[in-house]
């Protein structure tokens, strides 16, 4: 097992020798199948949370028979504690555009959309200017692809891919039934690749530097590196690109304030790791995956309050359409309050844990399915704090 | 296109179904019932309640069987431990959010949530009570509909009904998370929004969250009041559906039983809206012919075509909100229920020597919009509110049960006279296309002196459940006074369900259509699928009711409105002639534009 914490510079790397549009021109001289093979070979998995292999996603969409297809960049970044996409959008948007255009070339799409979180509207002007320039350059180079910006509505659930499509289509942002999956019927019910901001930049960079370099980083299950948003009780909050597969204790050594008692990995919908498990927790798809958020809590924090905040967040941000999530979230929230006040016995927490299992397997989308992650990991590891 | 067969196993039993079939339907083929709440045969798939979840071998998540298509080799379990626990949790969660005060609920006994709760024996409340006090305040602003958010399980069937079938979207989902609810525009009272009062949402609400405003107690009170003379009228479509609420299968004709039950309930006279349906044909048919003459011969620009029927108050309210610019296309005829009310408190009251103020007119209707209609200020031409109370078919069934009448076993009886005689043409008012068919039977004969050229008077092209029907009838060998119609192709169109009506209105507005006459019924299938009819409803149930209506028509001795002897009599003794002065005063009305927001 790798024991070092390795900082990486791929996403924000300022390569003076080649521009993003240069990477695009170079890449589309190759065949679509070659590009897909490289992506599959690189082991790149989606950085938006679900971790689906990007090369396969592109391949499935390419294989669909449709005149119209779309590429969508998911820049909704609503997960509490995550702010890495904002940084990428601000600093290297051209690399995102390039990834989208390559994807368009590969799957046969002529249009791309960046669905950008409403709260990031302050970035719109500068991104739009850069985008106009990029679109123009593509036109001059006879690359038949155009990218548009769409500002989101602000609800967390609109980051869920199918809710995002609904929202883009002007409807209420409610997740759809699956199947069909986006690769078959996404935006406007056409085959669609939807990727996270960071995923798209990695595709650009893998096309540029080749899969080998990327593959050399990380572990078998978690190839490459990823951008982390580090927050909470840390002297050095911010954005860091780190190699995947790192042990959590190394991370805490680097970023903690010396008193870390728990790390919430993956934002509100992620898992809480207590101090006693730092040593044997790996950050990656084989251990605890994350969309990028690493929140550090030191011993001054009440884990009841942490959990309460998360549950309030989900209770509010559930789209409300499906029973397990809409009502389940409220029951979890009111339930820990009732236990805290002594109105329900501590064993009620076990009833609620069973409920989270139903939510996990029966809720309609990832939001409701993942509320059990913070609930169970906090209740299991900090039961006393919840009860007393 | 040929569809592939997909082989799968449900609870270890093999089954083959067409590709695209849902797991729910595949299980049905094996006679396995999977519980559902948000699913409805008239609506698109929502997949939001999640009670229909099943386990698929090898899958991490349970699948909503109503929303998941089968795939080859799939192994499904509808009753595994995982499924049972999840399903029970889901029902418990719904109940925790639900004001489960069943004994006080109008839907007690006909509630899909209650059924599930009792199936799963949910007695002890595991979870906390989440019912919001604000949700317990019912919206009773509408004379037709009561909305009770504390009973709502957010299945969105009402939202889909109002959008998909009615093209209105008076109800929509607002807010998210714990604040999510079914609401109107700006959360205004239902009576202040574009709601047509059609009641289709009620028919599809699985719980007591949407119900009709019920007037059962008021009607009992009137019956018990010795100073009141209570007459009741029954709409065409009630007689092919009432049985469903009283233990009979869909499609049973129960006309004689219904009359008998009404007499046993204590109504002084049991009369028939079918009588005024026939009268409507006389008035509306004449109005159509007059309009055609004014438009085609006199080139009178105030004679507006196409003329549109006006017997569906849900449709009228829709039109007032959505197409105020087309109000002059509407026939000025009142609906049969309101013609009846106006005649009952004038002509009839005089005849039987009862003072109008002592008379109470009750309607048994397949409709909830008629509750709204009877309270319209235009509907007081007798000097009093012409119709006092409107009960739905469902409310009548409830009264019959309350009175302990064994509906299946009672002797059949005949309507009282007068205002009780009718023809087959009136009966078919209850089905989409029926008014058109009845009107054509009469108008064609007036113009040509011959019967409509269709076998057994059955005008097949205007029948059936297609959302929009079009037909063209060539008029030949007319009587001399109708010579302007010689050789004319009379173009007619029929729509039922307001989403279809909207399509037709757009065609009229754009000028792309050249119809002379349009029949619109607000509800899918026409009144037989009305918002006051027994619940549940489905395409199959409505088909059975339609068959019953057409067989009732076929079995009637008289099949043409102008042959109804009581209609002939009311003209000779009271009204004079169709569109005459008295008709104008009592049987016709006007419309008013209403706001969309
Ligand atoms: C409630 C919810 C919110 C989500 N929000 C985001 C988001 O803000 N950004 C994102 O990239 N993916 C988000 N996702 C994941 C997306 O649904 C989707 O899996 C992702 O955009 C795919 O991109 P990737 O393969 O590049 O990771 C969210 C998922 C859920 C269930
Ligand atoms: S899980 Fe929650 S967010 Fe997802 S569809 Fe259900 S209610 Fe909406
Ligand atoms: S809606 Fe159903 S479950 Fe609810 S109170 Fe009424 S009858 Fe009971
Ligand atoms: S009564 Fe008709 S128009 Fe009104 S909300 Fe219900 S379905 Fe919509
Ligand atoms: S009002 Fe009835 S139909 Fe509408 S969402 Fe609520 S329970 Fe479902
Ligand atoms: S019936 Fe299938 S989810 Fe509601």
Short mmCIF file of N, CA and C in Angstrom, two decimals, chain A residues 154-157 172 174 177-179 314-328 330-331 334-335 338 344 348 351-352 354-365 369, chain B residues 45-50 53 60-64 67-69 82 85-87 89-94 96-97 125-130 132 152-154 156 173-180:
data_model
loop_
_atom_site.label_atom_id
_atom_site.label_comp_id
_atom_site.label_asym_id
_atom_site.label_seq_id
_atom_site.Cartn_x
_atom_site.Cartn_y
_atom_site.Cartn_z
N UNK A 154 -30.75 25.98 -8.59
CA UNK A 154 -30.34 26.12 -7.20
C UNK A 154 -30.66 24.95 -6.30
N UNK A 155 -31.52 24.03 -6.75
CA UNK A 155 -31.81 22.90 -5.87
C UNK A 155 -30.70 21.86 -5.97
N UNK A 156 -30.35 21.29 -4.81
CA UNK A 156 -29.29 20.29 -4.75
C UNK A 156 -29.59 19.11 -5.67
N UNK A 157 -30.85 18.70 -5.68
CA UNK A 157 -31.21 17.50 -6.43
C UNK A 157 -31.01 17.68 -7.93
N UNK A 172 -40.00 20.73 -13.64
CA UNK A 172 -39.61 20.64 -12.25
C UNK A 172 -38.46 19.65 -12.11
N UNK A 174 -37.14 16.98 -10.97
CA UNK A 174 -37.37 15.73 -10.25
C UNK A 174 -36.67 14.59 -10.98
N UNK A 177 -37.29 7.91 -13.54
CA UNK A 177 -37.10 6.48 -13.36
C UNK A 177 -35.96 6.01 -14.23
N UNK A 178 -35.20 5.03 -13.69
CA UNK A 178 -34.15 4.41 -14.50
C UNK A 178 -34.30 2.92 -14.45
N UNK A 179 -34.11 2.19 -15.56
CA UNK A 179 -33.83 2.72 -16.88
C UNK A 179 -35.03 3.48 -17.45
N UNK A 314 -30.97 17.34 4.03
CA UNK A 314 -31.66 16.38 3.16
C UNK A 314 -33.17 16.53 3.24
N UNK A 315 -33.66 16.83 4.42
CA UNK A 315 -35.10 17.01 4.59
C UNK A 315 -35.59 18.13 3.70
N UNK A 316 -34.77 19.16 3.59
CA UNK A 316 -35.13 20.30 2.75
C UNK A 316 -34.86 20.05 1.28
N UNK A 317 -33.78 19.34 0.99
CA UNK A 317 -33.33 19.23 -0.40
C UNK A 317 -33.87 18.01 -1.13
N UNK A 318 -34.48 17.09 -0.43
CA UNK A 318 -35.19 15.99 -1.10
C UNK A 318 -36.16 16.66 -2.08
N UNK A 319 -36.28 16.10 -3.27
CA UNK A 319 -37.23 16.73 -4.19
C UNK A 319 -38.64 16.50 -3.70
N UNK A 320 -38.80 15.48 -2.88
CA UNK A 320 -40.10 15.26 -2.25
C UNK A 320 -40.99 14.30 -2.99
N UNK A 321 -40.56 13.81 -4.16
CA UNK A 321 -41.51 12.98 -4.90
C UNK A 321 -41.65 11.56 -4.35
N UNK A 322 -40.56 10.98 -3.86
CA UNK A 322 -40.72 9.58 -3.46
C UNK A 322 -40.81 9.42 -1.95
N UNK A 323 -41.61 8.44 -1.56
CA UNK A 323 -41.95 8.27 -0.15
C UNK A 323 -40.73 7.99 0.73
N UNK A 324 -39.88 7.03 0.36
CA UNK A 324 -38.79 6.70 1.30
C UNK A 324 -37.94 7.92 1.63
N UNK A 325 -37.70 8.77 0.65
CA UNK A 325 -36.82 9.90 0.88
C UNK A 325 -37.56 11.06 1.54
N UNK A 326 -38.71 11.46 0.96
CA UNK A 326 -39.41 12.62 1.52
C UNK A 326 -39.76 12.39 2.98
N UNK A 327 -40.40 11.27 3.26
CA UNK A 327 -40.85 11.04 4.64
C UNK A 327 -39.71 10.49 5.48
N UNK A 328 -38.88 9.63 4.85
CA UNK A 328 -37.77 9.04 5.59
C UNK A 328 -36.85 10.10 6.18
N UNK A 330 -37.48 13.14 7.00
CA UNK A 330 -38.13 13.81 8.13
C UNK A 330 -38.13 12.92 9.37
N UNK A 331 -38.38 11.64 9.16
CA UNK A 331 -38.41 10.73 10.31
C UNK A 331 -37.03 10.62 10.96
N UNK A 334 -36.50 14.09 12.83
CA UNK A 334 -37.35 14.19 14.03
C UNK A 334 -36.99 13.08 15.01
N UNK A 335 -36.55 11.95 14.44
CA UNK A 335 -36.23 10.79 15.28
C UNK A 335 -35.04 11.06 16.19
N UNK A 338 -36.10 13.36 18.87
CA UNK A 338 -36.93 12.72 19.90
C UNK A 338 -36.06 11.90 20.85
N UNK A 344 -38.07 9.29 22.88
CA UNK A 344 -37.98 7.93 22.36
C UNK A 344 -36.74 7.30 22.97
N UNK A 348 -34.65 3.31 19.59
CA UNK A 348 -35.34 3.83 18.40
C UNK A 348 -34.35 4.11 17.26
N UNK A 351 -34.37 1.27 15.02
CA UNK A 351 -35.49 1.29 14.07
C UNK A 351 -35.15 2.21 12.90
N UNK A 352 -34.55 3.33 13.24
CA UNK A 352 -34.23 4.30 12.18
C UNK A 352 -33.14 3.75 11.25
N UNK A 354 -32.80 0.70 10.43
CA UNK A 354 -33.50 -0.20 9.48
C UNK A 354 -34.19 0.61 8.40
N UNK A 355 -34.73 1.74 8.83
CA UNK A 355 -35.39 2.60 7.85
C UNK A 355 -34.40 3.09 6.79
N UNK A 356 -33.18 3.42 7.23
CA UNK A 356 -32.21 3.90 6.23
C UNK A 356 -31.92 2.81 5.20
N UNK A 357 -32.03 1.55 5.63
CA UNK A 357 -31.80 0.50 4.64
C UNK A 357 -32.89 0.50 3.58
N UNK A 358 -34.13 0.70 4.02
CA UNK A 358 -35.21 0.81 3.04
C UNK A 358 -34.98 2.01 2.13
N UNK A 359 -34.56 3.12 2.71
CA UNK A 359 -34.29 4.30 1.89
C UNK A 359 -33.21 4.00 0.86
N UNK A 360 -32.20 3.27 1.32
CA UNK A 360 -31.06 2.97 0.44
C UNK A 360 -31.48 2.12 -0.77
N UNK A 361 -32.38 1.17 -0.54
CA UNK A 361 -32.71 0.28 -1.66
C UNK A 361 -34.00 0.65 -2.38
N UNK A 362 -34.82 1.51 -1.77
CA UNK A 362 -36.13 1.76 -2.38
C UNK A 362 -36.34 3.20 -2.83
N UNK A 363 -35.46 4.12 -2.44
CA UNK A 363 -35.65 5.50 -2.89
C UNK A 363 -35.38 5.57 -4.39
N UNK A 364 -35.93 6.61 -5.00
CA UNK A 364 -35.87 6.67 -6.46
C UNK A 364 -34.52 7.12 -6.98
N UNK A 365 -33.82 7.96 -6.24
CA UNK A 365 -32.52 8.43 -6.76
C UNK A 365 -31.45 8.41 -5.68
N UNK A 369 -31.13 7.50 -1.51
CA UNK A 369 -30.39 6.25 -1.30
C UNK A 369 -29.17 6.45 -0.40
N UNK B 45 -46.48 6.99 -16.28
CA UNK B 45 -45.85 6.33 -15.13
C UNK B 45 -45.11 7.37 -14.29
N UNK B 46 -45.28 7.31 -12.99
CA UNK B 46 -44.58 8.24 -12.12
C UNK B 46 -43.47 7.54 -11.34
N UNK B 47 -43.78 6.41 -10.77
CA UNK B 47 -42.77 5.68 -10.00
C UNK B 47 -42.32 6.44 -8.77
N UNK B 48 -43.23 7.11 -8.11
CA UNK B 48 -42.80 7.89 -6.95
C UNK B 48 -43.24 7.34 -5.58
N UNK B 49 -44.31 6.56 -5.54
CA UNK B 49 -44.75 6.11 -4.21
C UNK B 49 -43.86 5.01 -3.68
N UNK B 50 -43.37 4.19 -4.56
CA UNK B 50 -42.43 3.09 -4.28
C UNK B 50 -43.05 1.89 -3.58
N UNK B 53 -42.29 -1.76 -5.12
CA UNK B 53 -40.92 -2.24 -5.32
C UNK B 53 -40.84 -3.76 -5.26
N UNK B 60 -28.62 -4.37 -6.76
CA UNK B 60 -28.37 -3.78 -5.44
C UNK B 60 -29.63 -3.11 -4.92
N UNK B 61 -30.37 -2.48 -5.86
CA UNK B 61 -31.55 -1.71 -5.47
C UNK B 61 -32.81 -2.51 -5.78
N UNK B 62 -33.86 -2.24 -5.03
CA UNK B 62 -35.17 -2.76 -5.41
C UNK B 62 -35.65 -1.92 -6.60
N UNK B 63 -36.51 -2.50 -7.41
CA UNK B 63 -36.99 -1.76 -8.59
C UNK B 63 -38.48 -1.46 -8.42
N UNK B 64 -38.88 -0.28 -8.86
CA UNK B 64 -40.30 0.05 -8.88
C UNK B 64 -40.92 -0.73 -10.03
N UNK B 67 -42.49 0.90 -13.08
CA UNK B 67 -41.68 1.77 -13.93
C UNK B 67 -40.51 1.03 -14.55
N UNK B 68 -40.39 -0.26 -14.27
CA UNK B 68 -39.22 -0.99 -14.76
C UNK B 68 -39.63 -2.01 -15.80
N UNK B 69 -39.09 -1.88 -17.01
CA UNK B 69 -39.40 -2.86 -18.04
C UNK B 69 -38.68 -4.19 -17.77
N UNK B 82 -36.79 -8.78 1.92
CA UNK B 82 -36.36 -7.40 1.64
C UNK B 82 -37.54 -6.55 1.16
N UNK B 85 -40.19 -5.90 3.96
CA UNK B 85 -39.76 -4.89 4.95
C UNK B 85 -39.87 -3.50 4.34
N UNK B 86 -39.36 -3.39 3.11
CA UNK B 86 -39.39 -2.07 2.47
C UNK B 86 -40.82 -1.60 2.26
N UNK B 87 -41.67 -2.49 1.79
CA UNK B 87 -43.05 -2.10 1.49
C UNK B 87 -43.78 -1.66 2.76
N UNK B 89 -42.36 -0.52 5.47
CA UNK B 89 -41.80 0.77 5.85
C UNK B 89 -42.48 1.89 5.07
N UNK B 90 -42.64 1.67 3.79
CA UNK B 90 -43.17 2.73 2.94
C UNK B 90 -44.61 3.06 3.32
N UNK B 91 -45.39 2.02 3.58
CA UNK B 91 -46.78 2.28 4.00
C UNK B 91 -46.77 2.98 5.35
N UNK B 92 -45.89 2.55 6.26
CA UNK B 92 -45.81 3.22 7.57
C UNK B 92 -45.41 4.68 7.41
N UNK B 93 -44.47 4.93 6.51
CA UNK B 93 -44.05 6.32 6.29
C UNK B 93 -45.21 7.15 5.76
N UNK B 94 -45.94 6.59 4.79
CA UNK B 94 -47.07 7.34 4.24
C UNK B 94 -48.09 7.65 5.33
N UNK B 96 -47.48 7.95 8.46
CA UNK B 96 -46.96 8.90 9.45
C UNK B 96 -47.18 10.34 8.99
N UNK B 97 -47.33 10.50 7.69
CA UNK B 97 -47.52 11.83 7.12
C UNK B 97 -49.01 12.09 6.89
N UNK B 125 -47.91 2.52 15.72
CA UNK B 125 -47.20 3.53 14.96
C UNK B 125 -45.73 3.53 15.35
N UNK B 126 -44.91 3.00 14.46
CA UNK B 126 -43.48 2.97 14.72
C UNK B 126 -42.93 4.38 14.65
N UNK B 127 -43.36 5.10 13.62
CA UNK B 127 -42.73 6.39 13.36
C UNK B 127 -43.51 7.54 13.98
N UNK B 128 -42.87 8.68 13.96
CA UNK B 128 -43.47 9.87 14.59
C UNK B 128 -44.54 10.46 13.68
N UNK B 129 -45.49 11.11 14.31
CA UNK B 129 -46.58 11.74 13.57
C UNK B 129 -46.07 13.02 12.91
N UNK B 130 -46.19 13.09 11.60
CA UNK B 130 -45.64 14.25 10.89
C UNK B 130 -46.72 15.13 10.27
N UNK B 132 -48.92 17.96 9.32
CA UNK B 132 -48.77 19.40 9.60
C UNK B 132 -50.15 20.00 9.92
N UNK B 152 -53.18 13.77 1.79
CA UNK B 152 -52.48 13.63 0.51
C UNK B 152 -51.21 12.81 0.66
N UNK B 153 -51.02 11.84 -0.20
CA UNK B 153 -49.81 11.03 -0.16
C UNK B 153 -48.84 11.39 -1.29
N UNK B 154 -49.07 12.49 -1.96
CA UNK B 154 -48.16 13.03 -2.99
C UNK B 154 -47.90 12.06 -4.14
N UNK B 156 -49.24 12.30 -6.89
CA UNK B 156 -49.30 13.15 -8.10
C UNK B 156 -50.23 12.63 -9.18
N UNK B 173 -47.21 20.38 -8.41
CA UNK B 173 -46.36 20.13 -7.25
C UNK B 173 -45.60 21.42 -6.94
N UNK B 174 -45.62 21.83 -5.70
CA UNK B 174 -44.81 22.99 -5.34
C UNK B 174 -43.89 22.63 -4.19
N UNK B 175 -42.86 23.41 -4.04
CA UNK B 175 -41.86 23.26 -2.99
C UNK B 175 -41.19 21.89 -3.05
N UNK B 176 -40.20 21.75 -2.20
CA UNK B 176 -39.52 20.45 -2.19
C UNK B 176 -39.41 19.95 -0.77
N UNK B 177 -38.83 18.76 -0.66
CA UNK B 177 -38.58 18.19 0.66
C UNK B 177 -39.82 18.10 1.51
N UNK B 178 -39.67 18.44 2.79
CA UNK B 178 -40.81 18.30 3.70
C UNK B 178 -41.91 19.31 3.40
N UNK B 179 -41.60 20.32 2.62
CA UNK B 179 -42.63 21.30 2.28
C UNK B 179 -43.33 21.01 0.97
N UNK B 180 -42.90 19.93 0.31
CA UNK B 180 -43.51 19.61 -0.98
C UNK B 180 -45.00 19.39 -0.80
#
